[in-house]
PDB file of C-alpha atoms in Angstrom:
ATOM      1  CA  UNK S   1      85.045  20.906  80.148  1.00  0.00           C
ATOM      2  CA  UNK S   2      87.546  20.321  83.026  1.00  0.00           C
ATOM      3  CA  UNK S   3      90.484  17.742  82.365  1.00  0.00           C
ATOM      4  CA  UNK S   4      90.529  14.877  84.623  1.00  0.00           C
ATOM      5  CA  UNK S   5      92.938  15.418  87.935  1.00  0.00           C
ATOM      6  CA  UNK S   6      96.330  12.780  88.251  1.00  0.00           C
ATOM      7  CA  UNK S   7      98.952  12.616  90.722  1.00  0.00           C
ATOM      8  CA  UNK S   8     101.778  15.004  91.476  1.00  0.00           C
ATOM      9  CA  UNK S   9     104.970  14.993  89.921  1.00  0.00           C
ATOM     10  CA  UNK S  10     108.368  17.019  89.663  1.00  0.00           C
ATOM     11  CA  UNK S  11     109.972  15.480  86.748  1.00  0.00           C
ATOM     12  CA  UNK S  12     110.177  17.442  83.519  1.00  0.00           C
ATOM     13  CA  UNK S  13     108.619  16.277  80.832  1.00  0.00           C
ATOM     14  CA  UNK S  14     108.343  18.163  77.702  1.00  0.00           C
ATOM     15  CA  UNK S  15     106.396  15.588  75.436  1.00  0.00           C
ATOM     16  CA  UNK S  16     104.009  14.601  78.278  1.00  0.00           C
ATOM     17  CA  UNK S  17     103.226  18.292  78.879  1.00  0.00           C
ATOM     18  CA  UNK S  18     102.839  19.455  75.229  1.00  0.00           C
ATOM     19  CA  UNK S  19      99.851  16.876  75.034  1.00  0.00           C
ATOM     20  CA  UNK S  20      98.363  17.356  78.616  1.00  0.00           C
ATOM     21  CA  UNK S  21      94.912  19.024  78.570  1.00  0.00           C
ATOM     22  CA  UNK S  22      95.788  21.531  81.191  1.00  0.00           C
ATOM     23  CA  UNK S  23      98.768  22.751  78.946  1.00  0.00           C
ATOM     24  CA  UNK S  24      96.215  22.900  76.055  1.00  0.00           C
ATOM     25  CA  UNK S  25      93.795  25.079  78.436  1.00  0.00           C
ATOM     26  CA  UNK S  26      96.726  27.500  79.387  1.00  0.00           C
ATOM     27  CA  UNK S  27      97.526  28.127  76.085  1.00  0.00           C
ATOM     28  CA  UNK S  28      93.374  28.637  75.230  1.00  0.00           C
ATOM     29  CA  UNK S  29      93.246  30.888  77.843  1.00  0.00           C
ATOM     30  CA  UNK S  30      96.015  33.291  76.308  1.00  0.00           C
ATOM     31  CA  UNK S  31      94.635  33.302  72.965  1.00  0.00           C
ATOM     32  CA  UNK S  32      92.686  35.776  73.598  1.00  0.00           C
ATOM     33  CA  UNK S  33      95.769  38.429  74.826  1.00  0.00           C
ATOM     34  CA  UNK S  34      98.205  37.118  72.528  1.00  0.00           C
ATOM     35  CA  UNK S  35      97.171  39.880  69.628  1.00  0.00           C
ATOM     36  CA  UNK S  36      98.147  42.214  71.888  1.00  0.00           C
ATOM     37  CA  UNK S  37     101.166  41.051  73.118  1.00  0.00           C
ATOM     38  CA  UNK S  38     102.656  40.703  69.766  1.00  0.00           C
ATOM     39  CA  UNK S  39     102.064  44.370  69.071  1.00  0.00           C
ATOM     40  CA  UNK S  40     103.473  45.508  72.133  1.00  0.00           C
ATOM     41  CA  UNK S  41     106.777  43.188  71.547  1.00  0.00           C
ATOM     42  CA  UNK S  42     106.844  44.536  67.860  1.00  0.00           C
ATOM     43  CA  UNK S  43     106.800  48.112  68.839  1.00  0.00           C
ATOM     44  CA  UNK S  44     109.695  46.932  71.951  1.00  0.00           C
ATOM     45  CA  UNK S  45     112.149  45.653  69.501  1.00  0.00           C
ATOM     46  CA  UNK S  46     111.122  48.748  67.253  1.00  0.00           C
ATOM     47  CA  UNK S  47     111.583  50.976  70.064  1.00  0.00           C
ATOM     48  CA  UNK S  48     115.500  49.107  70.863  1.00  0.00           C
ATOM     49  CA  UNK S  49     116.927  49.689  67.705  1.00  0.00           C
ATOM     50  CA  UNK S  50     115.419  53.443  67.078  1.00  0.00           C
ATOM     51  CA  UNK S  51     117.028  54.480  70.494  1.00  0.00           C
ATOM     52  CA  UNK S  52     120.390  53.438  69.157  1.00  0.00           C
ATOM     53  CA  UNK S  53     121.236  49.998  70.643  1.00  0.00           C
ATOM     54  CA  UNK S  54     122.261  47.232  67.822  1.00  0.00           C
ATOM     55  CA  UNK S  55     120.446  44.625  67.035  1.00  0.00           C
ATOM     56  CA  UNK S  56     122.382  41.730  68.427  1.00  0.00           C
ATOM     57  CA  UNK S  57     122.405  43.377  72.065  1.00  0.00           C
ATOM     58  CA  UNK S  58     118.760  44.393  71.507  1.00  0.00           C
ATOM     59  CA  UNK S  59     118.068  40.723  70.623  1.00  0.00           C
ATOM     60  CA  UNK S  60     120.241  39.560  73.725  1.00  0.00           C
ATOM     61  CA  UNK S  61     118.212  41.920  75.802  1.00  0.00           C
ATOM     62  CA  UNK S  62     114.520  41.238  74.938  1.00  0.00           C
ATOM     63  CA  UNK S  63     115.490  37.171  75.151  1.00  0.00           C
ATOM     64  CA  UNK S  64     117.672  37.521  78.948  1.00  0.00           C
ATOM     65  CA  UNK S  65     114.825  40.702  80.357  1.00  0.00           C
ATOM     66  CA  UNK S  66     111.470  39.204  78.751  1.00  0.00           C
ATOM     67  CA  UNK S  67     109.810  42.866  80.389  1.00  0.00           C
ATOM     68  CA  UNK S  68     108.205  45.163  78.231  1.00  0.00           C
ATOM     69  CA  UNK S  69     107.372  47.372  80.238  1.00  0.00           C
ATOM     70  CA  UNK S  70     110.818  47.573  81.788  1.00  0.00           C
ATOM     71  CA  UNK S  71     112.722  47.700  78.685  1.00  0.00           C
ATOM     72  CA  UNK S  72     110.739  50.477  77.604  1.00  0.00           C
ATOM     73  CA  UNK S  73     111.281  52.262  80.789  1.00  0.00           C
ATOM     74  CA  UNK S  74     115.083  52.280  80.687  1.00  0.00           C
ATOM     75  CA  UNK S  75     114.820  52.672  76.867  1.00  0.00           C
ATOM     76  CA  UNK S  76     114.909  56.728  77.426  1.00  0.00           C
ATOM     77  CA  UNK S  77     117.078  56.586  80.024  1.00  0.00           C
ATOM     78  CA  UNK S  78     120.169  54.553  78.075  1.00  0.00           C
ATOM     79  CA  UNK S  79     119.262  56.733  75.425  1.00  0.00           C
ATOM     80  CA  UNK S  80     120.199  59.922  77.249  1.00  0.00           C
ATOM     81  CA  UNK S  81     123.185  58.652  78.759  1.00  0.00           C
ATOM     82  CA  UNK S  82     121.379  58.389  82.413  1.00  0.00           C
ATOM     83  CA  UNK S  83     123.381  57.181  85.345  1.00  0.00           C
ATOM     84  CA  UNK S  84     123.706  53.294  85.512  1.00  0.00           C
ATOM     85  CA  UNK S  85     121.895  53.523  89.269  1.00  0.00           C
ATOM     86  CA  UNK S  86     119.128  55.243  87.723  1.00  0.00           C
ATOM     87  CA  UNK S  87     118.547  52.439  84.987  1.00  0.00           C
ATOM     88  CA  UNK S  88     118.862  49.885  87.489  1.00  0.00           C
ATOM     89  CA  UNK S  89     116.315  51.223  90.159  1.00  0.00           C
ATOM     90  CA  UNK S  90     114.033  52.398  87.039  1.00  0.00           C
ATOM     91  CA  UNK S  91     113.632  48.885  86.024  1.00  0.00           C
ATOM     92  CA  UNK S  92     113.559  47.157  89.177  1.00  0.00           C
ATOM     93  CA  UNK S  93     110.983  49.883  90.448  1.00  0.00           C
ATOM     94  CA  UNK S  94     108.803  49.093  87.783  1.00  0.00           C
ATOM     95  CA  UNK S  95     109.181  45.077  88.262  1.00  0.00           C
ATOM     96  CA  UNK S  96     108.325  45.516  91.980  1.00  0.00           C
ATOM     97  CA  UNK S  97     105.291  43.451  91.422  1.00  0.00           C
ATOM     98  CA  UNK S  98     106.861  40.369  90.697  1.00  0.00           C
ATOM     99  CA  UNK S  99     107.537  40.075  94.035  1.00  0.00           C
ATOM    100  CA  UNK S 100     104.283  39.603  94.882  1.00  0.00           C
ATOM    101  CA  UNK S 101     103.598  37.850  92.221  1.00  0.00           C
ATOM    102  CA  UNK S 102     106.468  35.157  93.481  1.00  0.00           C
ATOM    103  CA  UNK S 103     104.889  35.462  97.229  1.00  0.00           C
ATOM    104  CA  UNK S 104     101.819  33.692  95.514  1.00  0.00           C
ATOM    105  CA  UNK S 105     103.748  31.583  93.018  1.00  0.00           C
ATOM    106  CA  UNK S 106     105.153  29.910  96.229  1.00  0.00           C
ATOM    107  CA  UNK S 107     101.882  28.735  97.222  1.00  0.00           C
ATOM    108  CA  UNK S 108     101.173  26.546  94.476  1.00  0.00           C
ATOM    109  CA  UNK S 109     104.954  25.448  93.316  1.00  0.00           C
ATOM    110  CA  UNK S 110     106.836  25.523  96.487  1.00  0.00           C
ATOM    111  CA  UNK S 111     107.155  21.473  95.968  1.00  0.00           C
ATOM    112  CA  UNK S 112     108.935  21.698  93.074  1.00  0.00           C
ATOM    113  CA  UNK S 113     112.874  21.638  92.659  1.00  0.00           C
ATOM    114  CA  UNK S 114     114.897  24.849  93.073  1.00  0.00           C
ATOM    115  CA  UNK S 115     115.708  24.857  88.959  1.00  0.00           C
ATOM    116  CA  UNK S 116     112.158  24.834  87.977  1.00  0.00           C
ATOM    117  CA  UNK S 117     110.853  27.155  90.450  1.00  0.00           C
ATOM    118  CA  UNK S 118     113.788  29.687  89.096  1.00  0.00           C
ATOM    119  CA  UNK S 119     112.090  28.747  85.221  1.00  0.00           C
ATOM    120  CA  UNK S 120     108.834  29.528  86.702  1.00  0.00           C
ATOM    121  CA  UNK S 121     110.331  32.995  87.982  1.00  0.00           C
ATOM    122  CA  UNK S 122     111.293  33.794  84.000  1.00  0.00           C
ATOM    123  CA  UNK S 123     108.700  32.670  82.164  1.00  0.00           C
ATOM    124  CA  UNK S 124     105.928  34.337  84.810  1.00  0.00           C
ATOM    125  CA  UNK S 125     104.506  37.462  83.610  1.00  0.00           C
ATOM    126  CA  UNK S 126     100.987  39.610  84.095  1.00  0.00           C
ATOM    127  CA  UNK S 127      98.610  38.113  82.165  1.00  0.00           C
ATOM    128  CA  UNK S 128      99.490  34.601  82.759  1.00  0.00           C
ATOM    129  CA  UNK S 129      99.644  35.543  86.818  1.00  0.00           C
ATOM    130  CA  UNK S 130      95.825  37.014  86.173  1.00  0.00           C
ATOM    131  CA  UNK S 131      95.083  34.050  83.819  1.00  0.00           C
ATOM    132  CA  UNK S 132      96.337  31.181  86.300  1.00  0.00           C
ATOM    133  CA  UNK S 133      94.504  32.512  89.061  1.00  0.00           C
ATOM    134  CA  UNK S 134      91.067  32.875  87.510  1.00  0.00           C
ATOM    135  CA  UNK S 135      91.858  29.185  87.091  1.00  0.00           C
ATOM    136  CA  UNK S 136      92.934  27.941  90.618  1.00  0.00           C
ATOM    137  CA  UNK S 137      91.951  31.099  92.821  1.00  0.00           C
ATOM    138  CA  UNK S 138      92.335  28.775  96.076  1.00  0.00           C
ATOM    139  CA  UNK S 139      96.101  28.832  97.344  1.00  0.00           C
ATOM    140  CA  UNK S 140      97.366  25.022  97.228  1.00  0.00           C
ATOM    141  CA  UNK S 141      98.935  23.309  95.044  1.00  0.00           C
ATOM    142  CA  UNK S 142      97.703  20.618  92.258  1.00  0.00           C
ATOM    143  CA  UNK S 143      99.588  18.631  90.012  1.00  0.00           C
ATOM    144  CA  UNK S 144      97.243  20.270  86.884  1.00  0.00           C
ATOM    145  CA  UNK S 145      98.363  23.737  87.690  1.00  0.00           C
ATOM    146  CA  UNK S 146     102.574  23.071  86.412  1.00  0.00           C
ATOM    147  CA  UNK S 147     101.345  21.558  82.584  1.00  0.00           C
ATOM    148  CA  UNK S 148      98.825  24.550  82.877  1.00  0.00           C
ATOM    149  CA  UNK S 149     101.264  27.241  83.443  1.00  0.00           C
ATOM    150  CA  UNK S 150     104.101  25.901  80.841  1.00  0.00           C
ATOM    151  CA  UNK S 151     101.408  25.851  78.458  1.00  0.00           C
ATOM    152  CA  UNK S 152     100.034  29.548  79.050  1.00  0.00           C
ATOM    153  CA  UNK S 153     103.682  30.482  79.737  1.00  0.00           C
ATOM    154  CA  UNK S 154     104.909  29.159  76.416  1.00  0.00           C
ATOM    155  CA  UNK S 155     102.239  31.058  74.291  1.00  0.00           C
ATOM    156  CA  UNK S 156     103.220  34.105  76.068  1.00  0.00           C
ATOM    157  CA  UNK S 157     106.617  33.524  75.468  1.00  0.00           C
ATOM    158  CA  UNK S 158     105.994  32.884  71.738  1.00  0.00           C
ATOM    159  CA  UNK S 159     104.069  36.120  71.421  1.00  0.00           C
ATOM    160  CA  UNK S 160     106.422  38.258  72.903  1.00  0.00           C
ATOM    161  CA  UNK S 161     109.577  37.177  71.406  1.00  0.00           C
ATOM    162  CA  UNK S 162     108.884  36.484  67.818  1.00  0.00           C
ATOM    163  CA  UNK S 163     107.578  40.010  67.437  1.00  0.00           C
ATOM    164  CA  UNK S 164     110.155  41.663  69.305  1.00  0.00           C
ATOM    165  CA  UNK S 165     113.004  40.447  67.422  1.00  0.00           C
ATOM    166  CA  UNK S 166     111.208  40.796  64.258  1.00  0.00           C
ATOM    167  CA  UNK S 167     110.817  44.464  65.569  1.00  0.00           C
ATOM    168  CA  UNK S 168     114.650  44.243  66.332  1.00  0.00           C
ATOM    169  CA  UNK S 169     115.553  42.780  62.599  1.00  0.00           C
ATOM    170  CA  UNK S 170     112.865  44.902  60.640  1.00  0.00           C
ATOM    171  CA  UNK S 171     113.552  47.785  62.812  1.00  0.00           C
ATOM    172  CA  UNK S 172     113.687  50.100  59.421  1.00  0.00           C
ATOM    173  CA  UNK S 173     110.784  49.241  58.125  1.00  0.00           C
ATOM    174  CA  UNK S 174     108.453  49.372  60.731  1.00  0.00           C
ATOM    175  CA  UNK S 175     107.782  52.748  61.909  1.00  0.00           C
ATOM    176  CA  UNK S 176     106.954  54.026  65.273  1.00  0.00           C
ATOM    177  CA  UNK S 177     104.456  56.219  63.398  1.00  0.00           C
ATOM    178  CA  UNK S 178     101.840  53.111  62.989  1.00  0.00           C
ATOM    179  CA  UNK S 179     101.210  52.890  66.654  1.00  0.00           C
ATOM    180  CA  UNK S 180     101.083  49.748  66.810  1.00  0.00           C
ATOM    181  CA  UNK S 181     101.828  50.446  70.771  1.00  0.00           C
ATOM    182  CA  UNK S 182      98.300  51.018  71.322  1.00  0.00           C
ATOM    183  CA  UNK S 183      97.219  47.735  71.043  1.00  0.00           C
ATOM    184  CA  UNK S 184      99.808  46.651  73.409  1.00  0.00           C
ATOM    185  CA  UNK S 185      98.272  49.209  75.853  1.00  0.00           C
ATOM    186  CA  UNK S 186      94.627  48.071  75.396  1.00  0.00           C
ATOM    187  CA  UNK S 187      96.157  44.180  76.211  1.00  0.00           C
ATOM    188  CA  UNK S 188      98.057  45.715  79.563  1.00  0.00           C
ATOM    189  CA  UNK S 189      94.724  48.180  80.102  1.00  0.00           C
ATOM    190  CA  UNK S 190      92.913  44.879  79.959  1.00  0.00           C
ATOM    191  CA  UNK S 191      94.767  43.192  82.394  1.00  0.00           C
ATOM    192  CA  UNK S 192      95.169  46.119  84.743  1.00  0.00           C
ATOM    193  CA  UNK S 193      90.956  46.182  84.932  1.00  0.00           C
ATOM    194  CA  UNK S 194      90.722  42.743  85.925  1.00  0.00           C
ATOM    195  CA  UNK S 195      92.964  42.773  88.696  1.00  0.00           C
ATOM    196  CA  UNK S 196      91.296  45.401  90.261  1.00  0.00           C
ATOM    197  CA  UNK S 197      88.752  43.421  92.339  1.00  0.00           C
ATOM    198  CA  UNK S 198      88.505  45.708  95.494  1.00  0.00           C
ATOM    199  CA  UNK S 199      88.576  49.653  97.351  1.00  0.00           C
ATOM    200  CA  UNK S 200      92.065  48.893  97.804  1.00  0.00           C
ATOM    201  CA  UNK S 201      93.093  48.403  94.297  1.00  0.00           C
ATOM    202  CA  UNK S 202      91.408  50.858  93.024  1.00  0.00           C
ATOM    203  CA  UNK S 203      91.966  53.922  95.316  1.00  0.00           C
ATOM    204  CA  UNK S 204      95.820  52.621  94.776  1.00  0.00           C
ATOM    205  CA  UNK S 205      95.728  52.315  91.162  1.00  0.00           C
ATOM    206  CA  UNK S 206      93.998  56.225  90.764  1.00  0.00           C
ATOM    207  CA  UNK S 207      96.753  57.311  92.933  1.00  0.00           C
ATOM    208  CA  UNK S 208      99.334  56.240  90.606  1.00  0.00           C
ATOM    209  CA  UNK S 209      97.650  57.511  87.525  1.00  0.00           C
ATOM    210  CA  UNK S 210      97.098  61.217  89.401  1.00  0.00           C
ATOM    211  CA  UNK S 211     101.164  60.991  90.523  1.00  0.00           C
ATOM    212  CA  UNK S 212     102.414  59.998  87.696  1.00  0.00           C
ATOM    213  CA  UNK S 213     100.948  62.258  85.663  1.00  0.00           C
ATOM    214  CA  UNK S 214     101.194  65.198  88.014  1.00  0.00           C
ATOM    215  CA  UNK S 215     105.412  64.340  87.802  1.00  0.00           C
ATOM    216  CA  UNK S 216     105.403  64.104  84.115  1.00  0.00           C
ATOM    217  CA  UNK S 217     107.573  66.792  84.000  1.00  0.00           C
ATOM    218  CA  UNK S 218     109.746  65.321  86.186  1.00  0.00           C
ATOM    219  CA  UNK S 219     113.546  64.235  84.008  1.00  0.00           C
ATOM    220  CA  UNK S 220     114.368  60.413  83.345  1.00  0.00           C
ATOM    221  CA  UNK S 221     110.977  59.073  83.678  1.00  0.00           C
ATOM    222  CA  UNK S 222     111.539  59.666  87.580  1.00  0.00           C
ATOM    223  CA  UNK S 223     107.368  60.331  87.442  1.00  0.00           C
ATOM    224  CA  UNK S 224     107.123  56.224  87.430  1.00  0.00           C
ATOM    225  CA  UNK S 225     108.974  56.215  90.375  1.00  0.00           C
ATOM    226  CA  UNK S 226     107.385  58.559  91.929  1.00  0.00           C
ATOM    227  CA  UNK S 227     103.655  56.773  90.702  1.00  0.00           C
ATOM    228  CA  UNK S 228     104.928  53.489  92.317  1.00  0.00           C
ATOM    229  CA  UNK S 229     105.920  54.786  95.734  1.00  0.00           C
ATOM    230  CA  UNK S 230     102.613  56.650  95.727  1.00  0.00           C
ATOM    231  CA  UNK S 231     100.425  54.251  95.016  1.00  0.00           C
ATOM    232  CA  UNK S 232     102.016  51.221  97.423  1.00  0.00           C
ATOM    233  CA  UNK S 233     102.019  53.972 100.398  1.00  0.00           C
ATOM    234  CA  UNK S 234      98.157  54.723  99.488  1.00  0.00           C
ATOM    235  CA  UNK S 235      97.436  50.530  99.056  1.00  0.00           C
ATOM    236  CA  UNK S 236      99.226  49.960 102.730  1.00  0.00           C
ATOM    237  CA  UNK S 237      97.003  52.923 104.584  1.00  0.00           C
ATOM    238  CA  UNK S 238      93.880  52.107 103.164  1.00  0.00           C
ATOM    239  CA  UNK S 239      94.682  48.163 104.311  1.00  0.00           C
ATOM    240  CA  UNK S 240      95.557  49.689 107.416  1.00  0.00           C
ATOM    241  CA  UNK S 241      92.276  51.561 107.759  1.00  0.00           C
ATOM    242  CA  UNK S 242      90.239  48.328 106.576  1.00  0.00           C
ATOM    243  CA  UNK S 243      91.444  46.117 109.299  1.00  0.00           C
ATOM    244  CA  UNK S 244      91.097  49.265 111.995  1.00  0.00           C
ATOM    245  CA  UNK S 245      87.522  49.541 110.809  1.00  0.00           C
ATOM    246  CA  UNK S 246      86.732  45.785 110.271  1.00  0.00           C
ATOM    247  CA  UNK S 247      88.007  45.296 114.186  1.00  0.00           C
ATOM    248  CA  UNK S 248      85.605  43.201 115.905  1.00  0.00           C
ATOM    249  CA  UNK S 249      83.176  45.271 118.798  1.00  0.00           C
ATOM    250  CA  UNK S 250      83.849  42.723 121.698  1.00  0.00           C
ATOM    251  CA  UNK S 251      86.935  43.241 121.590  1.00  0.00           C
ATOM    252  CA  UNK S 252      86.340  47.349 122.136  1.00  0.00           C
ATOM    253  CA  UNK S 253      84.013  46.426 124.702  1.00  0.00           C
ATOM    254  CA  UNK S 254      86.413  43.610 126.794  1.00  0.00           C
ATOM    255  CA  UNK S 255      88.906  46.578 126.314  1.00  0.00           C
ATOM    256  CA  UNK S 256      87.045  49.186 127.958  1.00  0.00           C
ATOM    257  CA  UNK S 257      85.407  46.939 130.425  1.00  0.00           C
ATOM    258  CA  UNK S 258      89.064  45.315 131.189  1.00  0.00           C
ATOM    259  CA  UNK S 259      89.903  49.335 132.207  1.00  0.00           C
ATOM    260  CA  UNK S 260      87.015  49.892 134.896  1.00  0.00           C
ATOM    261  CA  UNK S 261      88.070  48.976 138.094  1.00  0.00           C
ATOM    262  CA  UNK S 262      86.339  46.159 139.886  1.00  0.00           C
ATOM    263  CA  UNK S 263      84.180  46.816 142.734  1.00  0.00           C
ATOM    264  CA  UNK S 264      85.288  45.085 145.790  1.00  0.00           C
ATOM    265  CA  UNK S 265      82.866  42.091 146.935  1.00  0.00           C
ATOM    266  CA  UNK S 266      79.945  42.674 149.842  1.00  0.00           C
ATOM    267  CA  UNK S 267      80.969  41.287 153.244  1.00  0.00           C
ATOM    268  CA  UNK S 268      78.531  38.242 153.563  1.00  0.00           C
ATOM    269  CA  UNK S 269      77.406  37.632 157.105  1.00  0.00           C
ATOM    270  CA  UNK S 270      78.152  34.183 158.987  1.00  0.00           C
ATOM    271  CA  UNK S 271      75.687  31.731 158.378  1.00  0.00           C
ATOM    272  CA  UNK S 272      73.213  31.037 161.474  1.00  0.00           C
ATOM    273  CA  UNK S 273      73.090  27.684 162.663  1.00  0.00           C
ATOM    274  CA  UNK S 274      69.595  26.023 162.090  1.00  0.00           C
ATOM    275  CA  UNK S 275      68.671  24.991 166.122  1.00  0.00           C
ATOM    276  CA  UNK S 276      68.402  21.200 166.397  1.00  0.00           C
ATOM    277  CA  UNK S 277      65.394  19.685 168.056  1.00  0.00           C
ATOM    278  CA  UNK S 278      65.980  17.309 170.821  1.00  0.00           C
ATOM    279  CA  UNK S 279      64.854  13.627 170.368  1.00  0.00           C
ATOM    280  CA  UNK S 280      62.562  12.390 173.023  1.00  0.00           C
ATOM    281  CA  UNK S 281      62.781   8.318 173.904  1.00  0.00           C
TER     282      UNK S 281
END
């Protein structure tokens, strides 16, 4: 059942939000992936303190990045003493879609102030982007959708972090050799299928899977890179071709018709003069 609908608003309100239906919806909703994201944070804050970073910078780091799949991208790469420009455009490579993801945000909490659209921009991640817009899939905003994210937003939050610093603390005792990653690659498989909705996706997401894996040999992980650029170049062509082939005809034919020349109008002969008839008294 639906919660009722109520007015806008832009104050912050913890209390009022912790007992709003919509927050207890979001946080329904991600029930289901939490499990998932708990292993995959576990294995993170594993993965930090077997690479060699301590615990209190590994802590620092999964509370200020909050990106798996970031952190274990760069993981390698600080481990073999990669160049800091390498780290940086690994990581922001592989967080390119949250600028889409923000593109969309805007539509729905472009009315709120600067500071909470900025806590929006943390707390966002994958499956509560896929999650919130099952929920409201038309672009405008409603005052049920903020309570709705902050409560979807904190039970990803929760998930993640407690895990990953229990990773970070138990880091001994936990070993890599459980793979407990797997489940957190089922939860991101999971979410990968149901964003794929059209051709588009698709085609782009096989190209990236068929790059990456034909540059695994490639050093520092660069094969991500290389996946990423090759599957937005593939999603912009095959847009490309879509609208090409989705043109309308009338325009094709006003086109070519536009291009033939006009033939020049028939000279018209003067009109003749009906005769008049002459009135008799």
């Amino acid at each position: 059942m639906t919660p009722p609908e109520r007015p806008f608003s832009t104050e912050v309100d913890v209390r009022a939000w912790a007992r709003d239906p919509y927050a207890r919806l979001g946080v329904k909703d991600m029930i289901g992936t939490c499990l998932g994201i708990g292993a995959w944070g576990l294995v993170t804050g594993v993965a930090m303190v077997k690479s060699g970073m301590e615990a209190p910078m590994a802590i620092f780091m999964s509370l200020l990045v909050y990106a798996g799949s970031a952190q274990l991208a760069v993981l390698p790469l600080l481990a073999v003493g990669a160049p800091l420009w390498v780290v940086w455009l690994t990581a922001s490579c592989v967080n390119l879609r949250f600028v889409i993801f923000s593109s969309l945000w805007r539509s729905y909490f472009h009315y709120l102030p600067r500071r909470q659209r900025l806590a929006v921009a943390y707390f966002s991640g994958d499956v509560i982007f896929v999650a919130f817009m099952k929920r409201f899939p038309k672009p405008e905003p409603r005052p049920e959708q903020v309570p709705y994210f902050w409560g979807a937003a904190a039970a990803n939050w929760v998930a993640w972090q407690v895990p990953s610093i229990a990773g970070i603390l138990l880091a001994n005792a936990v070993p890599l050799s459980w793979g407990l990653g797997f489940a957190g690659v089922l939860a991101l498989l999971g979410v990968l299928l149901s964003m794929l909705q059209d051709r588009a996706t698709w085609l782009a997401t096989g190209v990236a899977g068929t790059a990456a894996i034909a540059a695994f040999a490639l050093p520092l992980k660069l094969n991500i890179l290389v996946a990423i650029a090759a599957a937005v170049a593939a999603g912009l062509l095959i847009e490309a071709a879509d609208r090409h082939l989705r043109r309308p005809a009338w325009r094709l034919t006003t086109r070519s018709r536009a291009d033939e020349p006009v033939p020049a109008p028939a000279p018209q002969e003067p009109p003749v003069a009906a005769p008049s008839e002459e009135r008799r008294p």
